[in-house]
Coordinates of C-alpha atoms in Angstrom, one line a residue:
Chain A
A27 CA 16.3 -8.9 1.1
Q28 CA 12.6 -9.3 1.2
K29 CA 10.8 -9.1 -2.1
I30 CA 7.3 -9.5 -3.5
T31 CA 6.8 -10.7 -7.1
Q32 CA 3.7 -10.4 -9.1
T33 CA 4.3 -11.8 -12.6
Q34 CA 1.0 -11.0 -14.2
P35 CA 0.8 -7.4 -15.3
G36 CA -2.7 -7.9 -16.6
M37 CA -5.5 -10.4 -16.3
F38 CA -8.9 -10.7 -18.0
V39 CA -11.9 -12.6 -16.6
Q40 CA -15.5 -12.9 -17.5
E41 CA -18.2 -11.8 -15.1
K42 CA -19.2 -14.6 -12.6
E43 CA -16.1 -16.6 -13.3
A44 CA -13.3 -17.1 -10.7
V45 CA -9.8 -15.7 -11.2
T46 CA -6.4 -16.3 -9.5
L47 CA -3.9 -13.5 -9.1
D48 CA -0.3 -14.8 -8.4
C49 CA 2.0 -13.6 -5.7
T50 CA 5.4 -15.0 -4.7
Y51 CA 7.5 -13.7 -1.9
D52 CA 11.0 -14.0 -0.6
T53 CA 12.0 -13.7 3.0
S54 CA 14.4 -15.3 5.5
D55 CA 12.2 -14.5 8.4
Q56 CA 9.9 -17.1 10.0
S57 CA 7.3 -14.6 11.1
Y58 CA 5.7 -12.5 8.5
G59 CA 2.3 -11.4 7.2
L60 CA 0.9 -11.2 3.7
F61 CA -1.8 -8.8 2.5
W62 CA -3.8 -8.1 -0.6
Y63 CA -5.0 -4.6 -1.5
K64 CA -7.3 -3.4 -4.3
Q65 CA -6.6 -0.1 -5.9
P66 CA -9.4 1.2 -8.2
S67 CA -8.9 4.1 -10.5
S68 CA -9.8 6.5 -7.7
G69 CA -6.4 5.7 -6.2
E70 CA -7.3 4.5 -2.7
M71 CA -5.8 1.3 -1.5
I72 CA -8.5 -1.0 -0.2
F73 CA -7.6 -3.8 2.2
L74 CA -8.9 -7.2 1.1
I75 CA -7.4 -10.0 3.0
Y76 CA -4.6 -11.0 5.4
Q77 CA -2.6 -14.2 6.0
G78 CA -0.1 -14.7 8.9
S79 CA 2.8 -17.0 8.3
Y80 CA 1.8 -19.2 11.3
D81 CA -1.9 -19.4 10.2
E82 CA -2.7 -23.0 9.4
Q83 CA -5.8 -22.3 7.4
N84 CA -6.1 -20.2 4.3
A85 CA -7.7 -16.9 4.9
T86 CA -11.1 -16.1 3.4
E87 CA -13.1 -12.9 3.3
G88 CA -16.4 -13.2 1.4
R89 CA -15.5 -13.7 -2.3
Y90 CA -11.8 -13.4 -1.6
S91 CA -9.6 -16.3 -0.5
L92 CA -5.9 -16.6 -0.2
N93 CA -4.2 -19.7 -1.4
F94 CA -1.2 -19.8 0.9
Q95 CA 1.5 -22.3 0.1
K96 CA 4.3 -21.7 2.5
A97 CA 6.8 -24.2 1.1
R98 CA 6.5 -22.6 -2.3
K99 CA 6.4 -19.1 -0.8
S100 CA 3.3 -18.2 -2.7
A101 CA 0.2 -16.3 -1.6
N102 CA -2.2 -16.2 -4.5
L103 CA -5.5 -14.3 -4.3
V104 CA -8.6 -16.1 -5.6
I105 CA -11.6 -14.0 -6.4
S106 CA -14.8 -16.1 -6.9
A107 CA -17.8 -15.0 -8.9
S108 CA -16.1 -11.9 -10.4
Q109 CA -18.1 -8.7 -10.7
L110 CA -17.6 -5.7 -13.0
G111 CA -16.7 -3.7 -9.9
D112 CA -13.7 -5.9 -9.3
S113 CA -11.8 -4.3 -12.2
A114 CA -8.9 -2.6 -10.6
M115 CA -5.2 -3.0 -9.7
Y116 CA -4.4 -5.6 -7.1
F117 CA -1.3 -5.4 -5.0
C118 CA 0.3 -8.2 -2.9
A119 CA 2.3 -6.9 0.1
M120 CA 4.3 -8.4 2.9
R121 CA 5.1 -7.4 6.4
E122 CA 8.3 -9.0 7.5
G123 CA 9.0 -10.0 11.1
Y124 CA 7.3 -9.6 14.4
N125 CA 8.4 -6.1 15.5
T126 CA 7.9 -4.3 12.2
D127 CA 4.9 -3.1 10.3
K128 CA 6.7 -1.9 7.2
L129 CA 4.9 -3.2 4.1
I130 CA 6.8 -4.2 0.9
F131 CA 4.5 -4.1 -2.1
G132 CA 4.7 -6.0 -5.5
T133 CA 4.2 -4.2 -8.8
G134 CA 0.6 -5.1 -9.0
T135 CA -1.8 -6.9 -11.5
R136 CA -4.4 -5.1 -13.4
L137 CA -7.6 -7.1 -13.5
Q138 CA -10.3 -6.4 -16.1
V139 CA -13.7 -8.0 -15.7
F140 CA -15.8 -8.1 -18.9
P141 CA -19.5 -8.9 -19.2
Chain B
E11 CA -16.1 5.9 11.0
A12 CA -14.4 8.4 8.8
G13 CA -11.4 7.2 6.7
V14 CA -8.0 8.7 6.1
A15 CA -8.3 12.1 4.6
Q16 CA -5.8 13.7 2.3
S17 CA -5.5 17.0 0.6
P18 CA -5.0 18.3 -2.0
R19 CA -6.1 15.4 -4.3
Y20 CA -4.1 16.8 -7.3
K21 CA -1.2 19.2 -7.5
I22 CA 0.8 20.4 -10.5
I23 CA 4.1 22.3 -9.9
E24 CA 7.2 23.2 -11.7
K25 CA 10.5 21.7 -10.8
R26 CA 12.4 23.4 -8.0
Q27 CA 9.1 24.6 -6.5
S28 CA 8.0 23.4 -3.1
V29 CA 4.8 21.5 -2.2
A30 CA 3.1 20.2 0.9
F31 CA 0.6 17.5 1.4
W32 CA -1.7 17.0 4.4
C33 CA -3.0 13.9 6.0
N34 CA -5.6 13.3 8.8
P35 CA -5.6 9.6 9.9
I36 CA -8.5 7.7 11.3
S37 CA -9.4 8.9 14.7
G38 CA -7.5 7.1 17.4
H39 CA -4.9 5.6 15.1
A40 CA -1.4 6.0 16.6
T41 CA 0.6 5.0 13.6
L42 CA 0.8 7.0 10.4
Y43 CA 2.6 6.2 7.2
W44 CA 3.5 8.1 4.0
Y45 CA 4.0 6.1 0.9
Q46 CA 5.2 7.2 -2.6
Q47 CA 3.7 5.3 -5.6
I48 CA 5.4 6.0 -8.9
L49 CA 3.4 5.1 -12.0
G50 CA 3.5 1.3 -12.7
Q51 CA 4.9 0.4 -9.3
G52 CA 3.7 -0.5 -5.9
P53 CA 3.7 2.0 -3.0
K54 CA 7.1 2.5 -1.2
L55 CA 7.2 3.6 2.4
L56 CA 8.8 7.0 2.9
I57 CA 8.2 7.5 6.6
Q58 CA 6.4 6.0 9.5
F59 CA 5.3 7.8 12.7
Q60 CA 4.2 6.3 16.0
N61 CA 2.2 9.1 17.7
N62 CA 4.5 12.1 17.0
G63 CA 7.8 10.1 16.9
V64 CA 9.5 8.8 13.7
V65 CA 9.8 5.0 13.6
D66 CA 11.3 4.6 10.1
D67 CA 12.5 7.2 7.6
S68 CA 15.2 5.1 6.0
Q69 CA 13.7 5.6 2.5
L70 CA 12.9 9.3 2.8
P71 CA 15.2 11.5 0.6
K72 CA 16.0 13.8 3.5
D73 CA 17.8 16.4 1.3
R74 CA 14.5 17.4 -0.2
F75 CA 11.7 15.7 1.7
S76 CA 10.5 16.4 5.2
A77 CA 7.5 15.3 7.3
E78 CA 6.1 16.1 10.7
R79 CA 3.3 15.0 13.0
L80 CA 3.5 17.5 15.7
K81 CA 0.5 16.6 17.9
G82 CA 0.4 13.0 17.0
V83 CA -2.6 13.4 14.8
D84 CA -2.4 15.3 11.5
S85 CA 0.7 15.1 9.4
T86 CA 2.3 17.1 6.6
L87 CA 4.8 15.9 4.0
K88 CA 6.9 18.5 2.2
I89 CA 9.1 18.4 -0.9
Q90 CA 11.5 21.3 -1.4
P91 CA 12.7 21.7 -4.1
A92 CA 10.8 19.3 -6.3
K93 CA 12.3 17.2 -9.1
L94 CA 10.7 15.7 -12.1
E95 CA 11.2 12.2 -10.6
D96 CA 9.0 13.2 -7.7
S97 CA 5.9 12.9 -9.9
A98 CA 3.9 10.2 -8.2
V99 CA 0.9 9.5 -6.0
Y100 CA 1.6 10.2 -2.3
L101 CA -0.5 7.9 -0.1
C102 CA -1.1 8.3 3.6
A103 CA -2.1 5.4 5.7
S104 CA -2.8 4.8 9.4
S105 CA -3.2 1.8 11.7
L106 CA -4.3 1.5 15.3
F107 CA -1.0 0.5 17.0
G108 CA 1.3 -0.5 14.1
A109 CA 1.4 -4.1 15.3
T110 CA 2.1 -7.1 13.2
G111 CA -1.0 -8.4 11.4
E112 CA -2.8 -5.1 11.8
T113 CA -4.4 -3.6 8.8
Q114 CA -3.1 -0.3 7.3
Y115 CA -6.0 1.9 6.0
F116 CA -5.1 4.2 3.1
G117 CA -6.4 7.6 2.1
P118 CA -7.2 8.5 -1.5
G119 CA -3.8 9.9 -2.2
T120 CA -2.4 13.1 -3.7
R121 CA -1.4 12.9 -7.3
L122 CA 1.7 15.2 -7.9
L123 CA 2.9 16.2 -11.3
V124 CA 6.2 18.0 -11.5
L125 CA 6.8 19.8 -14.9

């Protein structure tokens, strides 16, 4: 069965530094998509970045980049130049297959950015 | 463009009572999702609509949960009767067509506490 694993319950980073949030996944399908969402204390899930399983280049969106290592089944999120407003929960999610859009989420990582 | 709207934002009820949540997706989005997020976990899909038809309700506890999207726009999720373990945040999301790689946009959620 498909599964997303986020092994870091919490991470701390100093403002302006880069941080990597880990995500590994398990799927037997060849076609899948990987997402990262940010959930601030207000509760809304904010889409950050997407990587398709057939994408040859790592996805980037502003300060966010996804370090996609297909053979290792990992899709780590890298946040560069951390800001205080980056403090939130971060969830990795997977959409398995071509004809489904059901998302499977990990348990999340709480990121704290300090001055 | 207005985002996904949900109401109420907070609800406290006693066990065995009934409760209903409302969601208005982004205008023009055909696909609507209801997720349940228990404290400390990632969201779990309860039900997915494509227009006013159900695509996936495999994880919806149908003995007590029901959902409808009568005109293919707004949706309501009902719990009757509520149990203590239903305490969670209920997130509504929408996407344009529900296709692979397409982003799901989330609302702010309804925080339910069952006493």
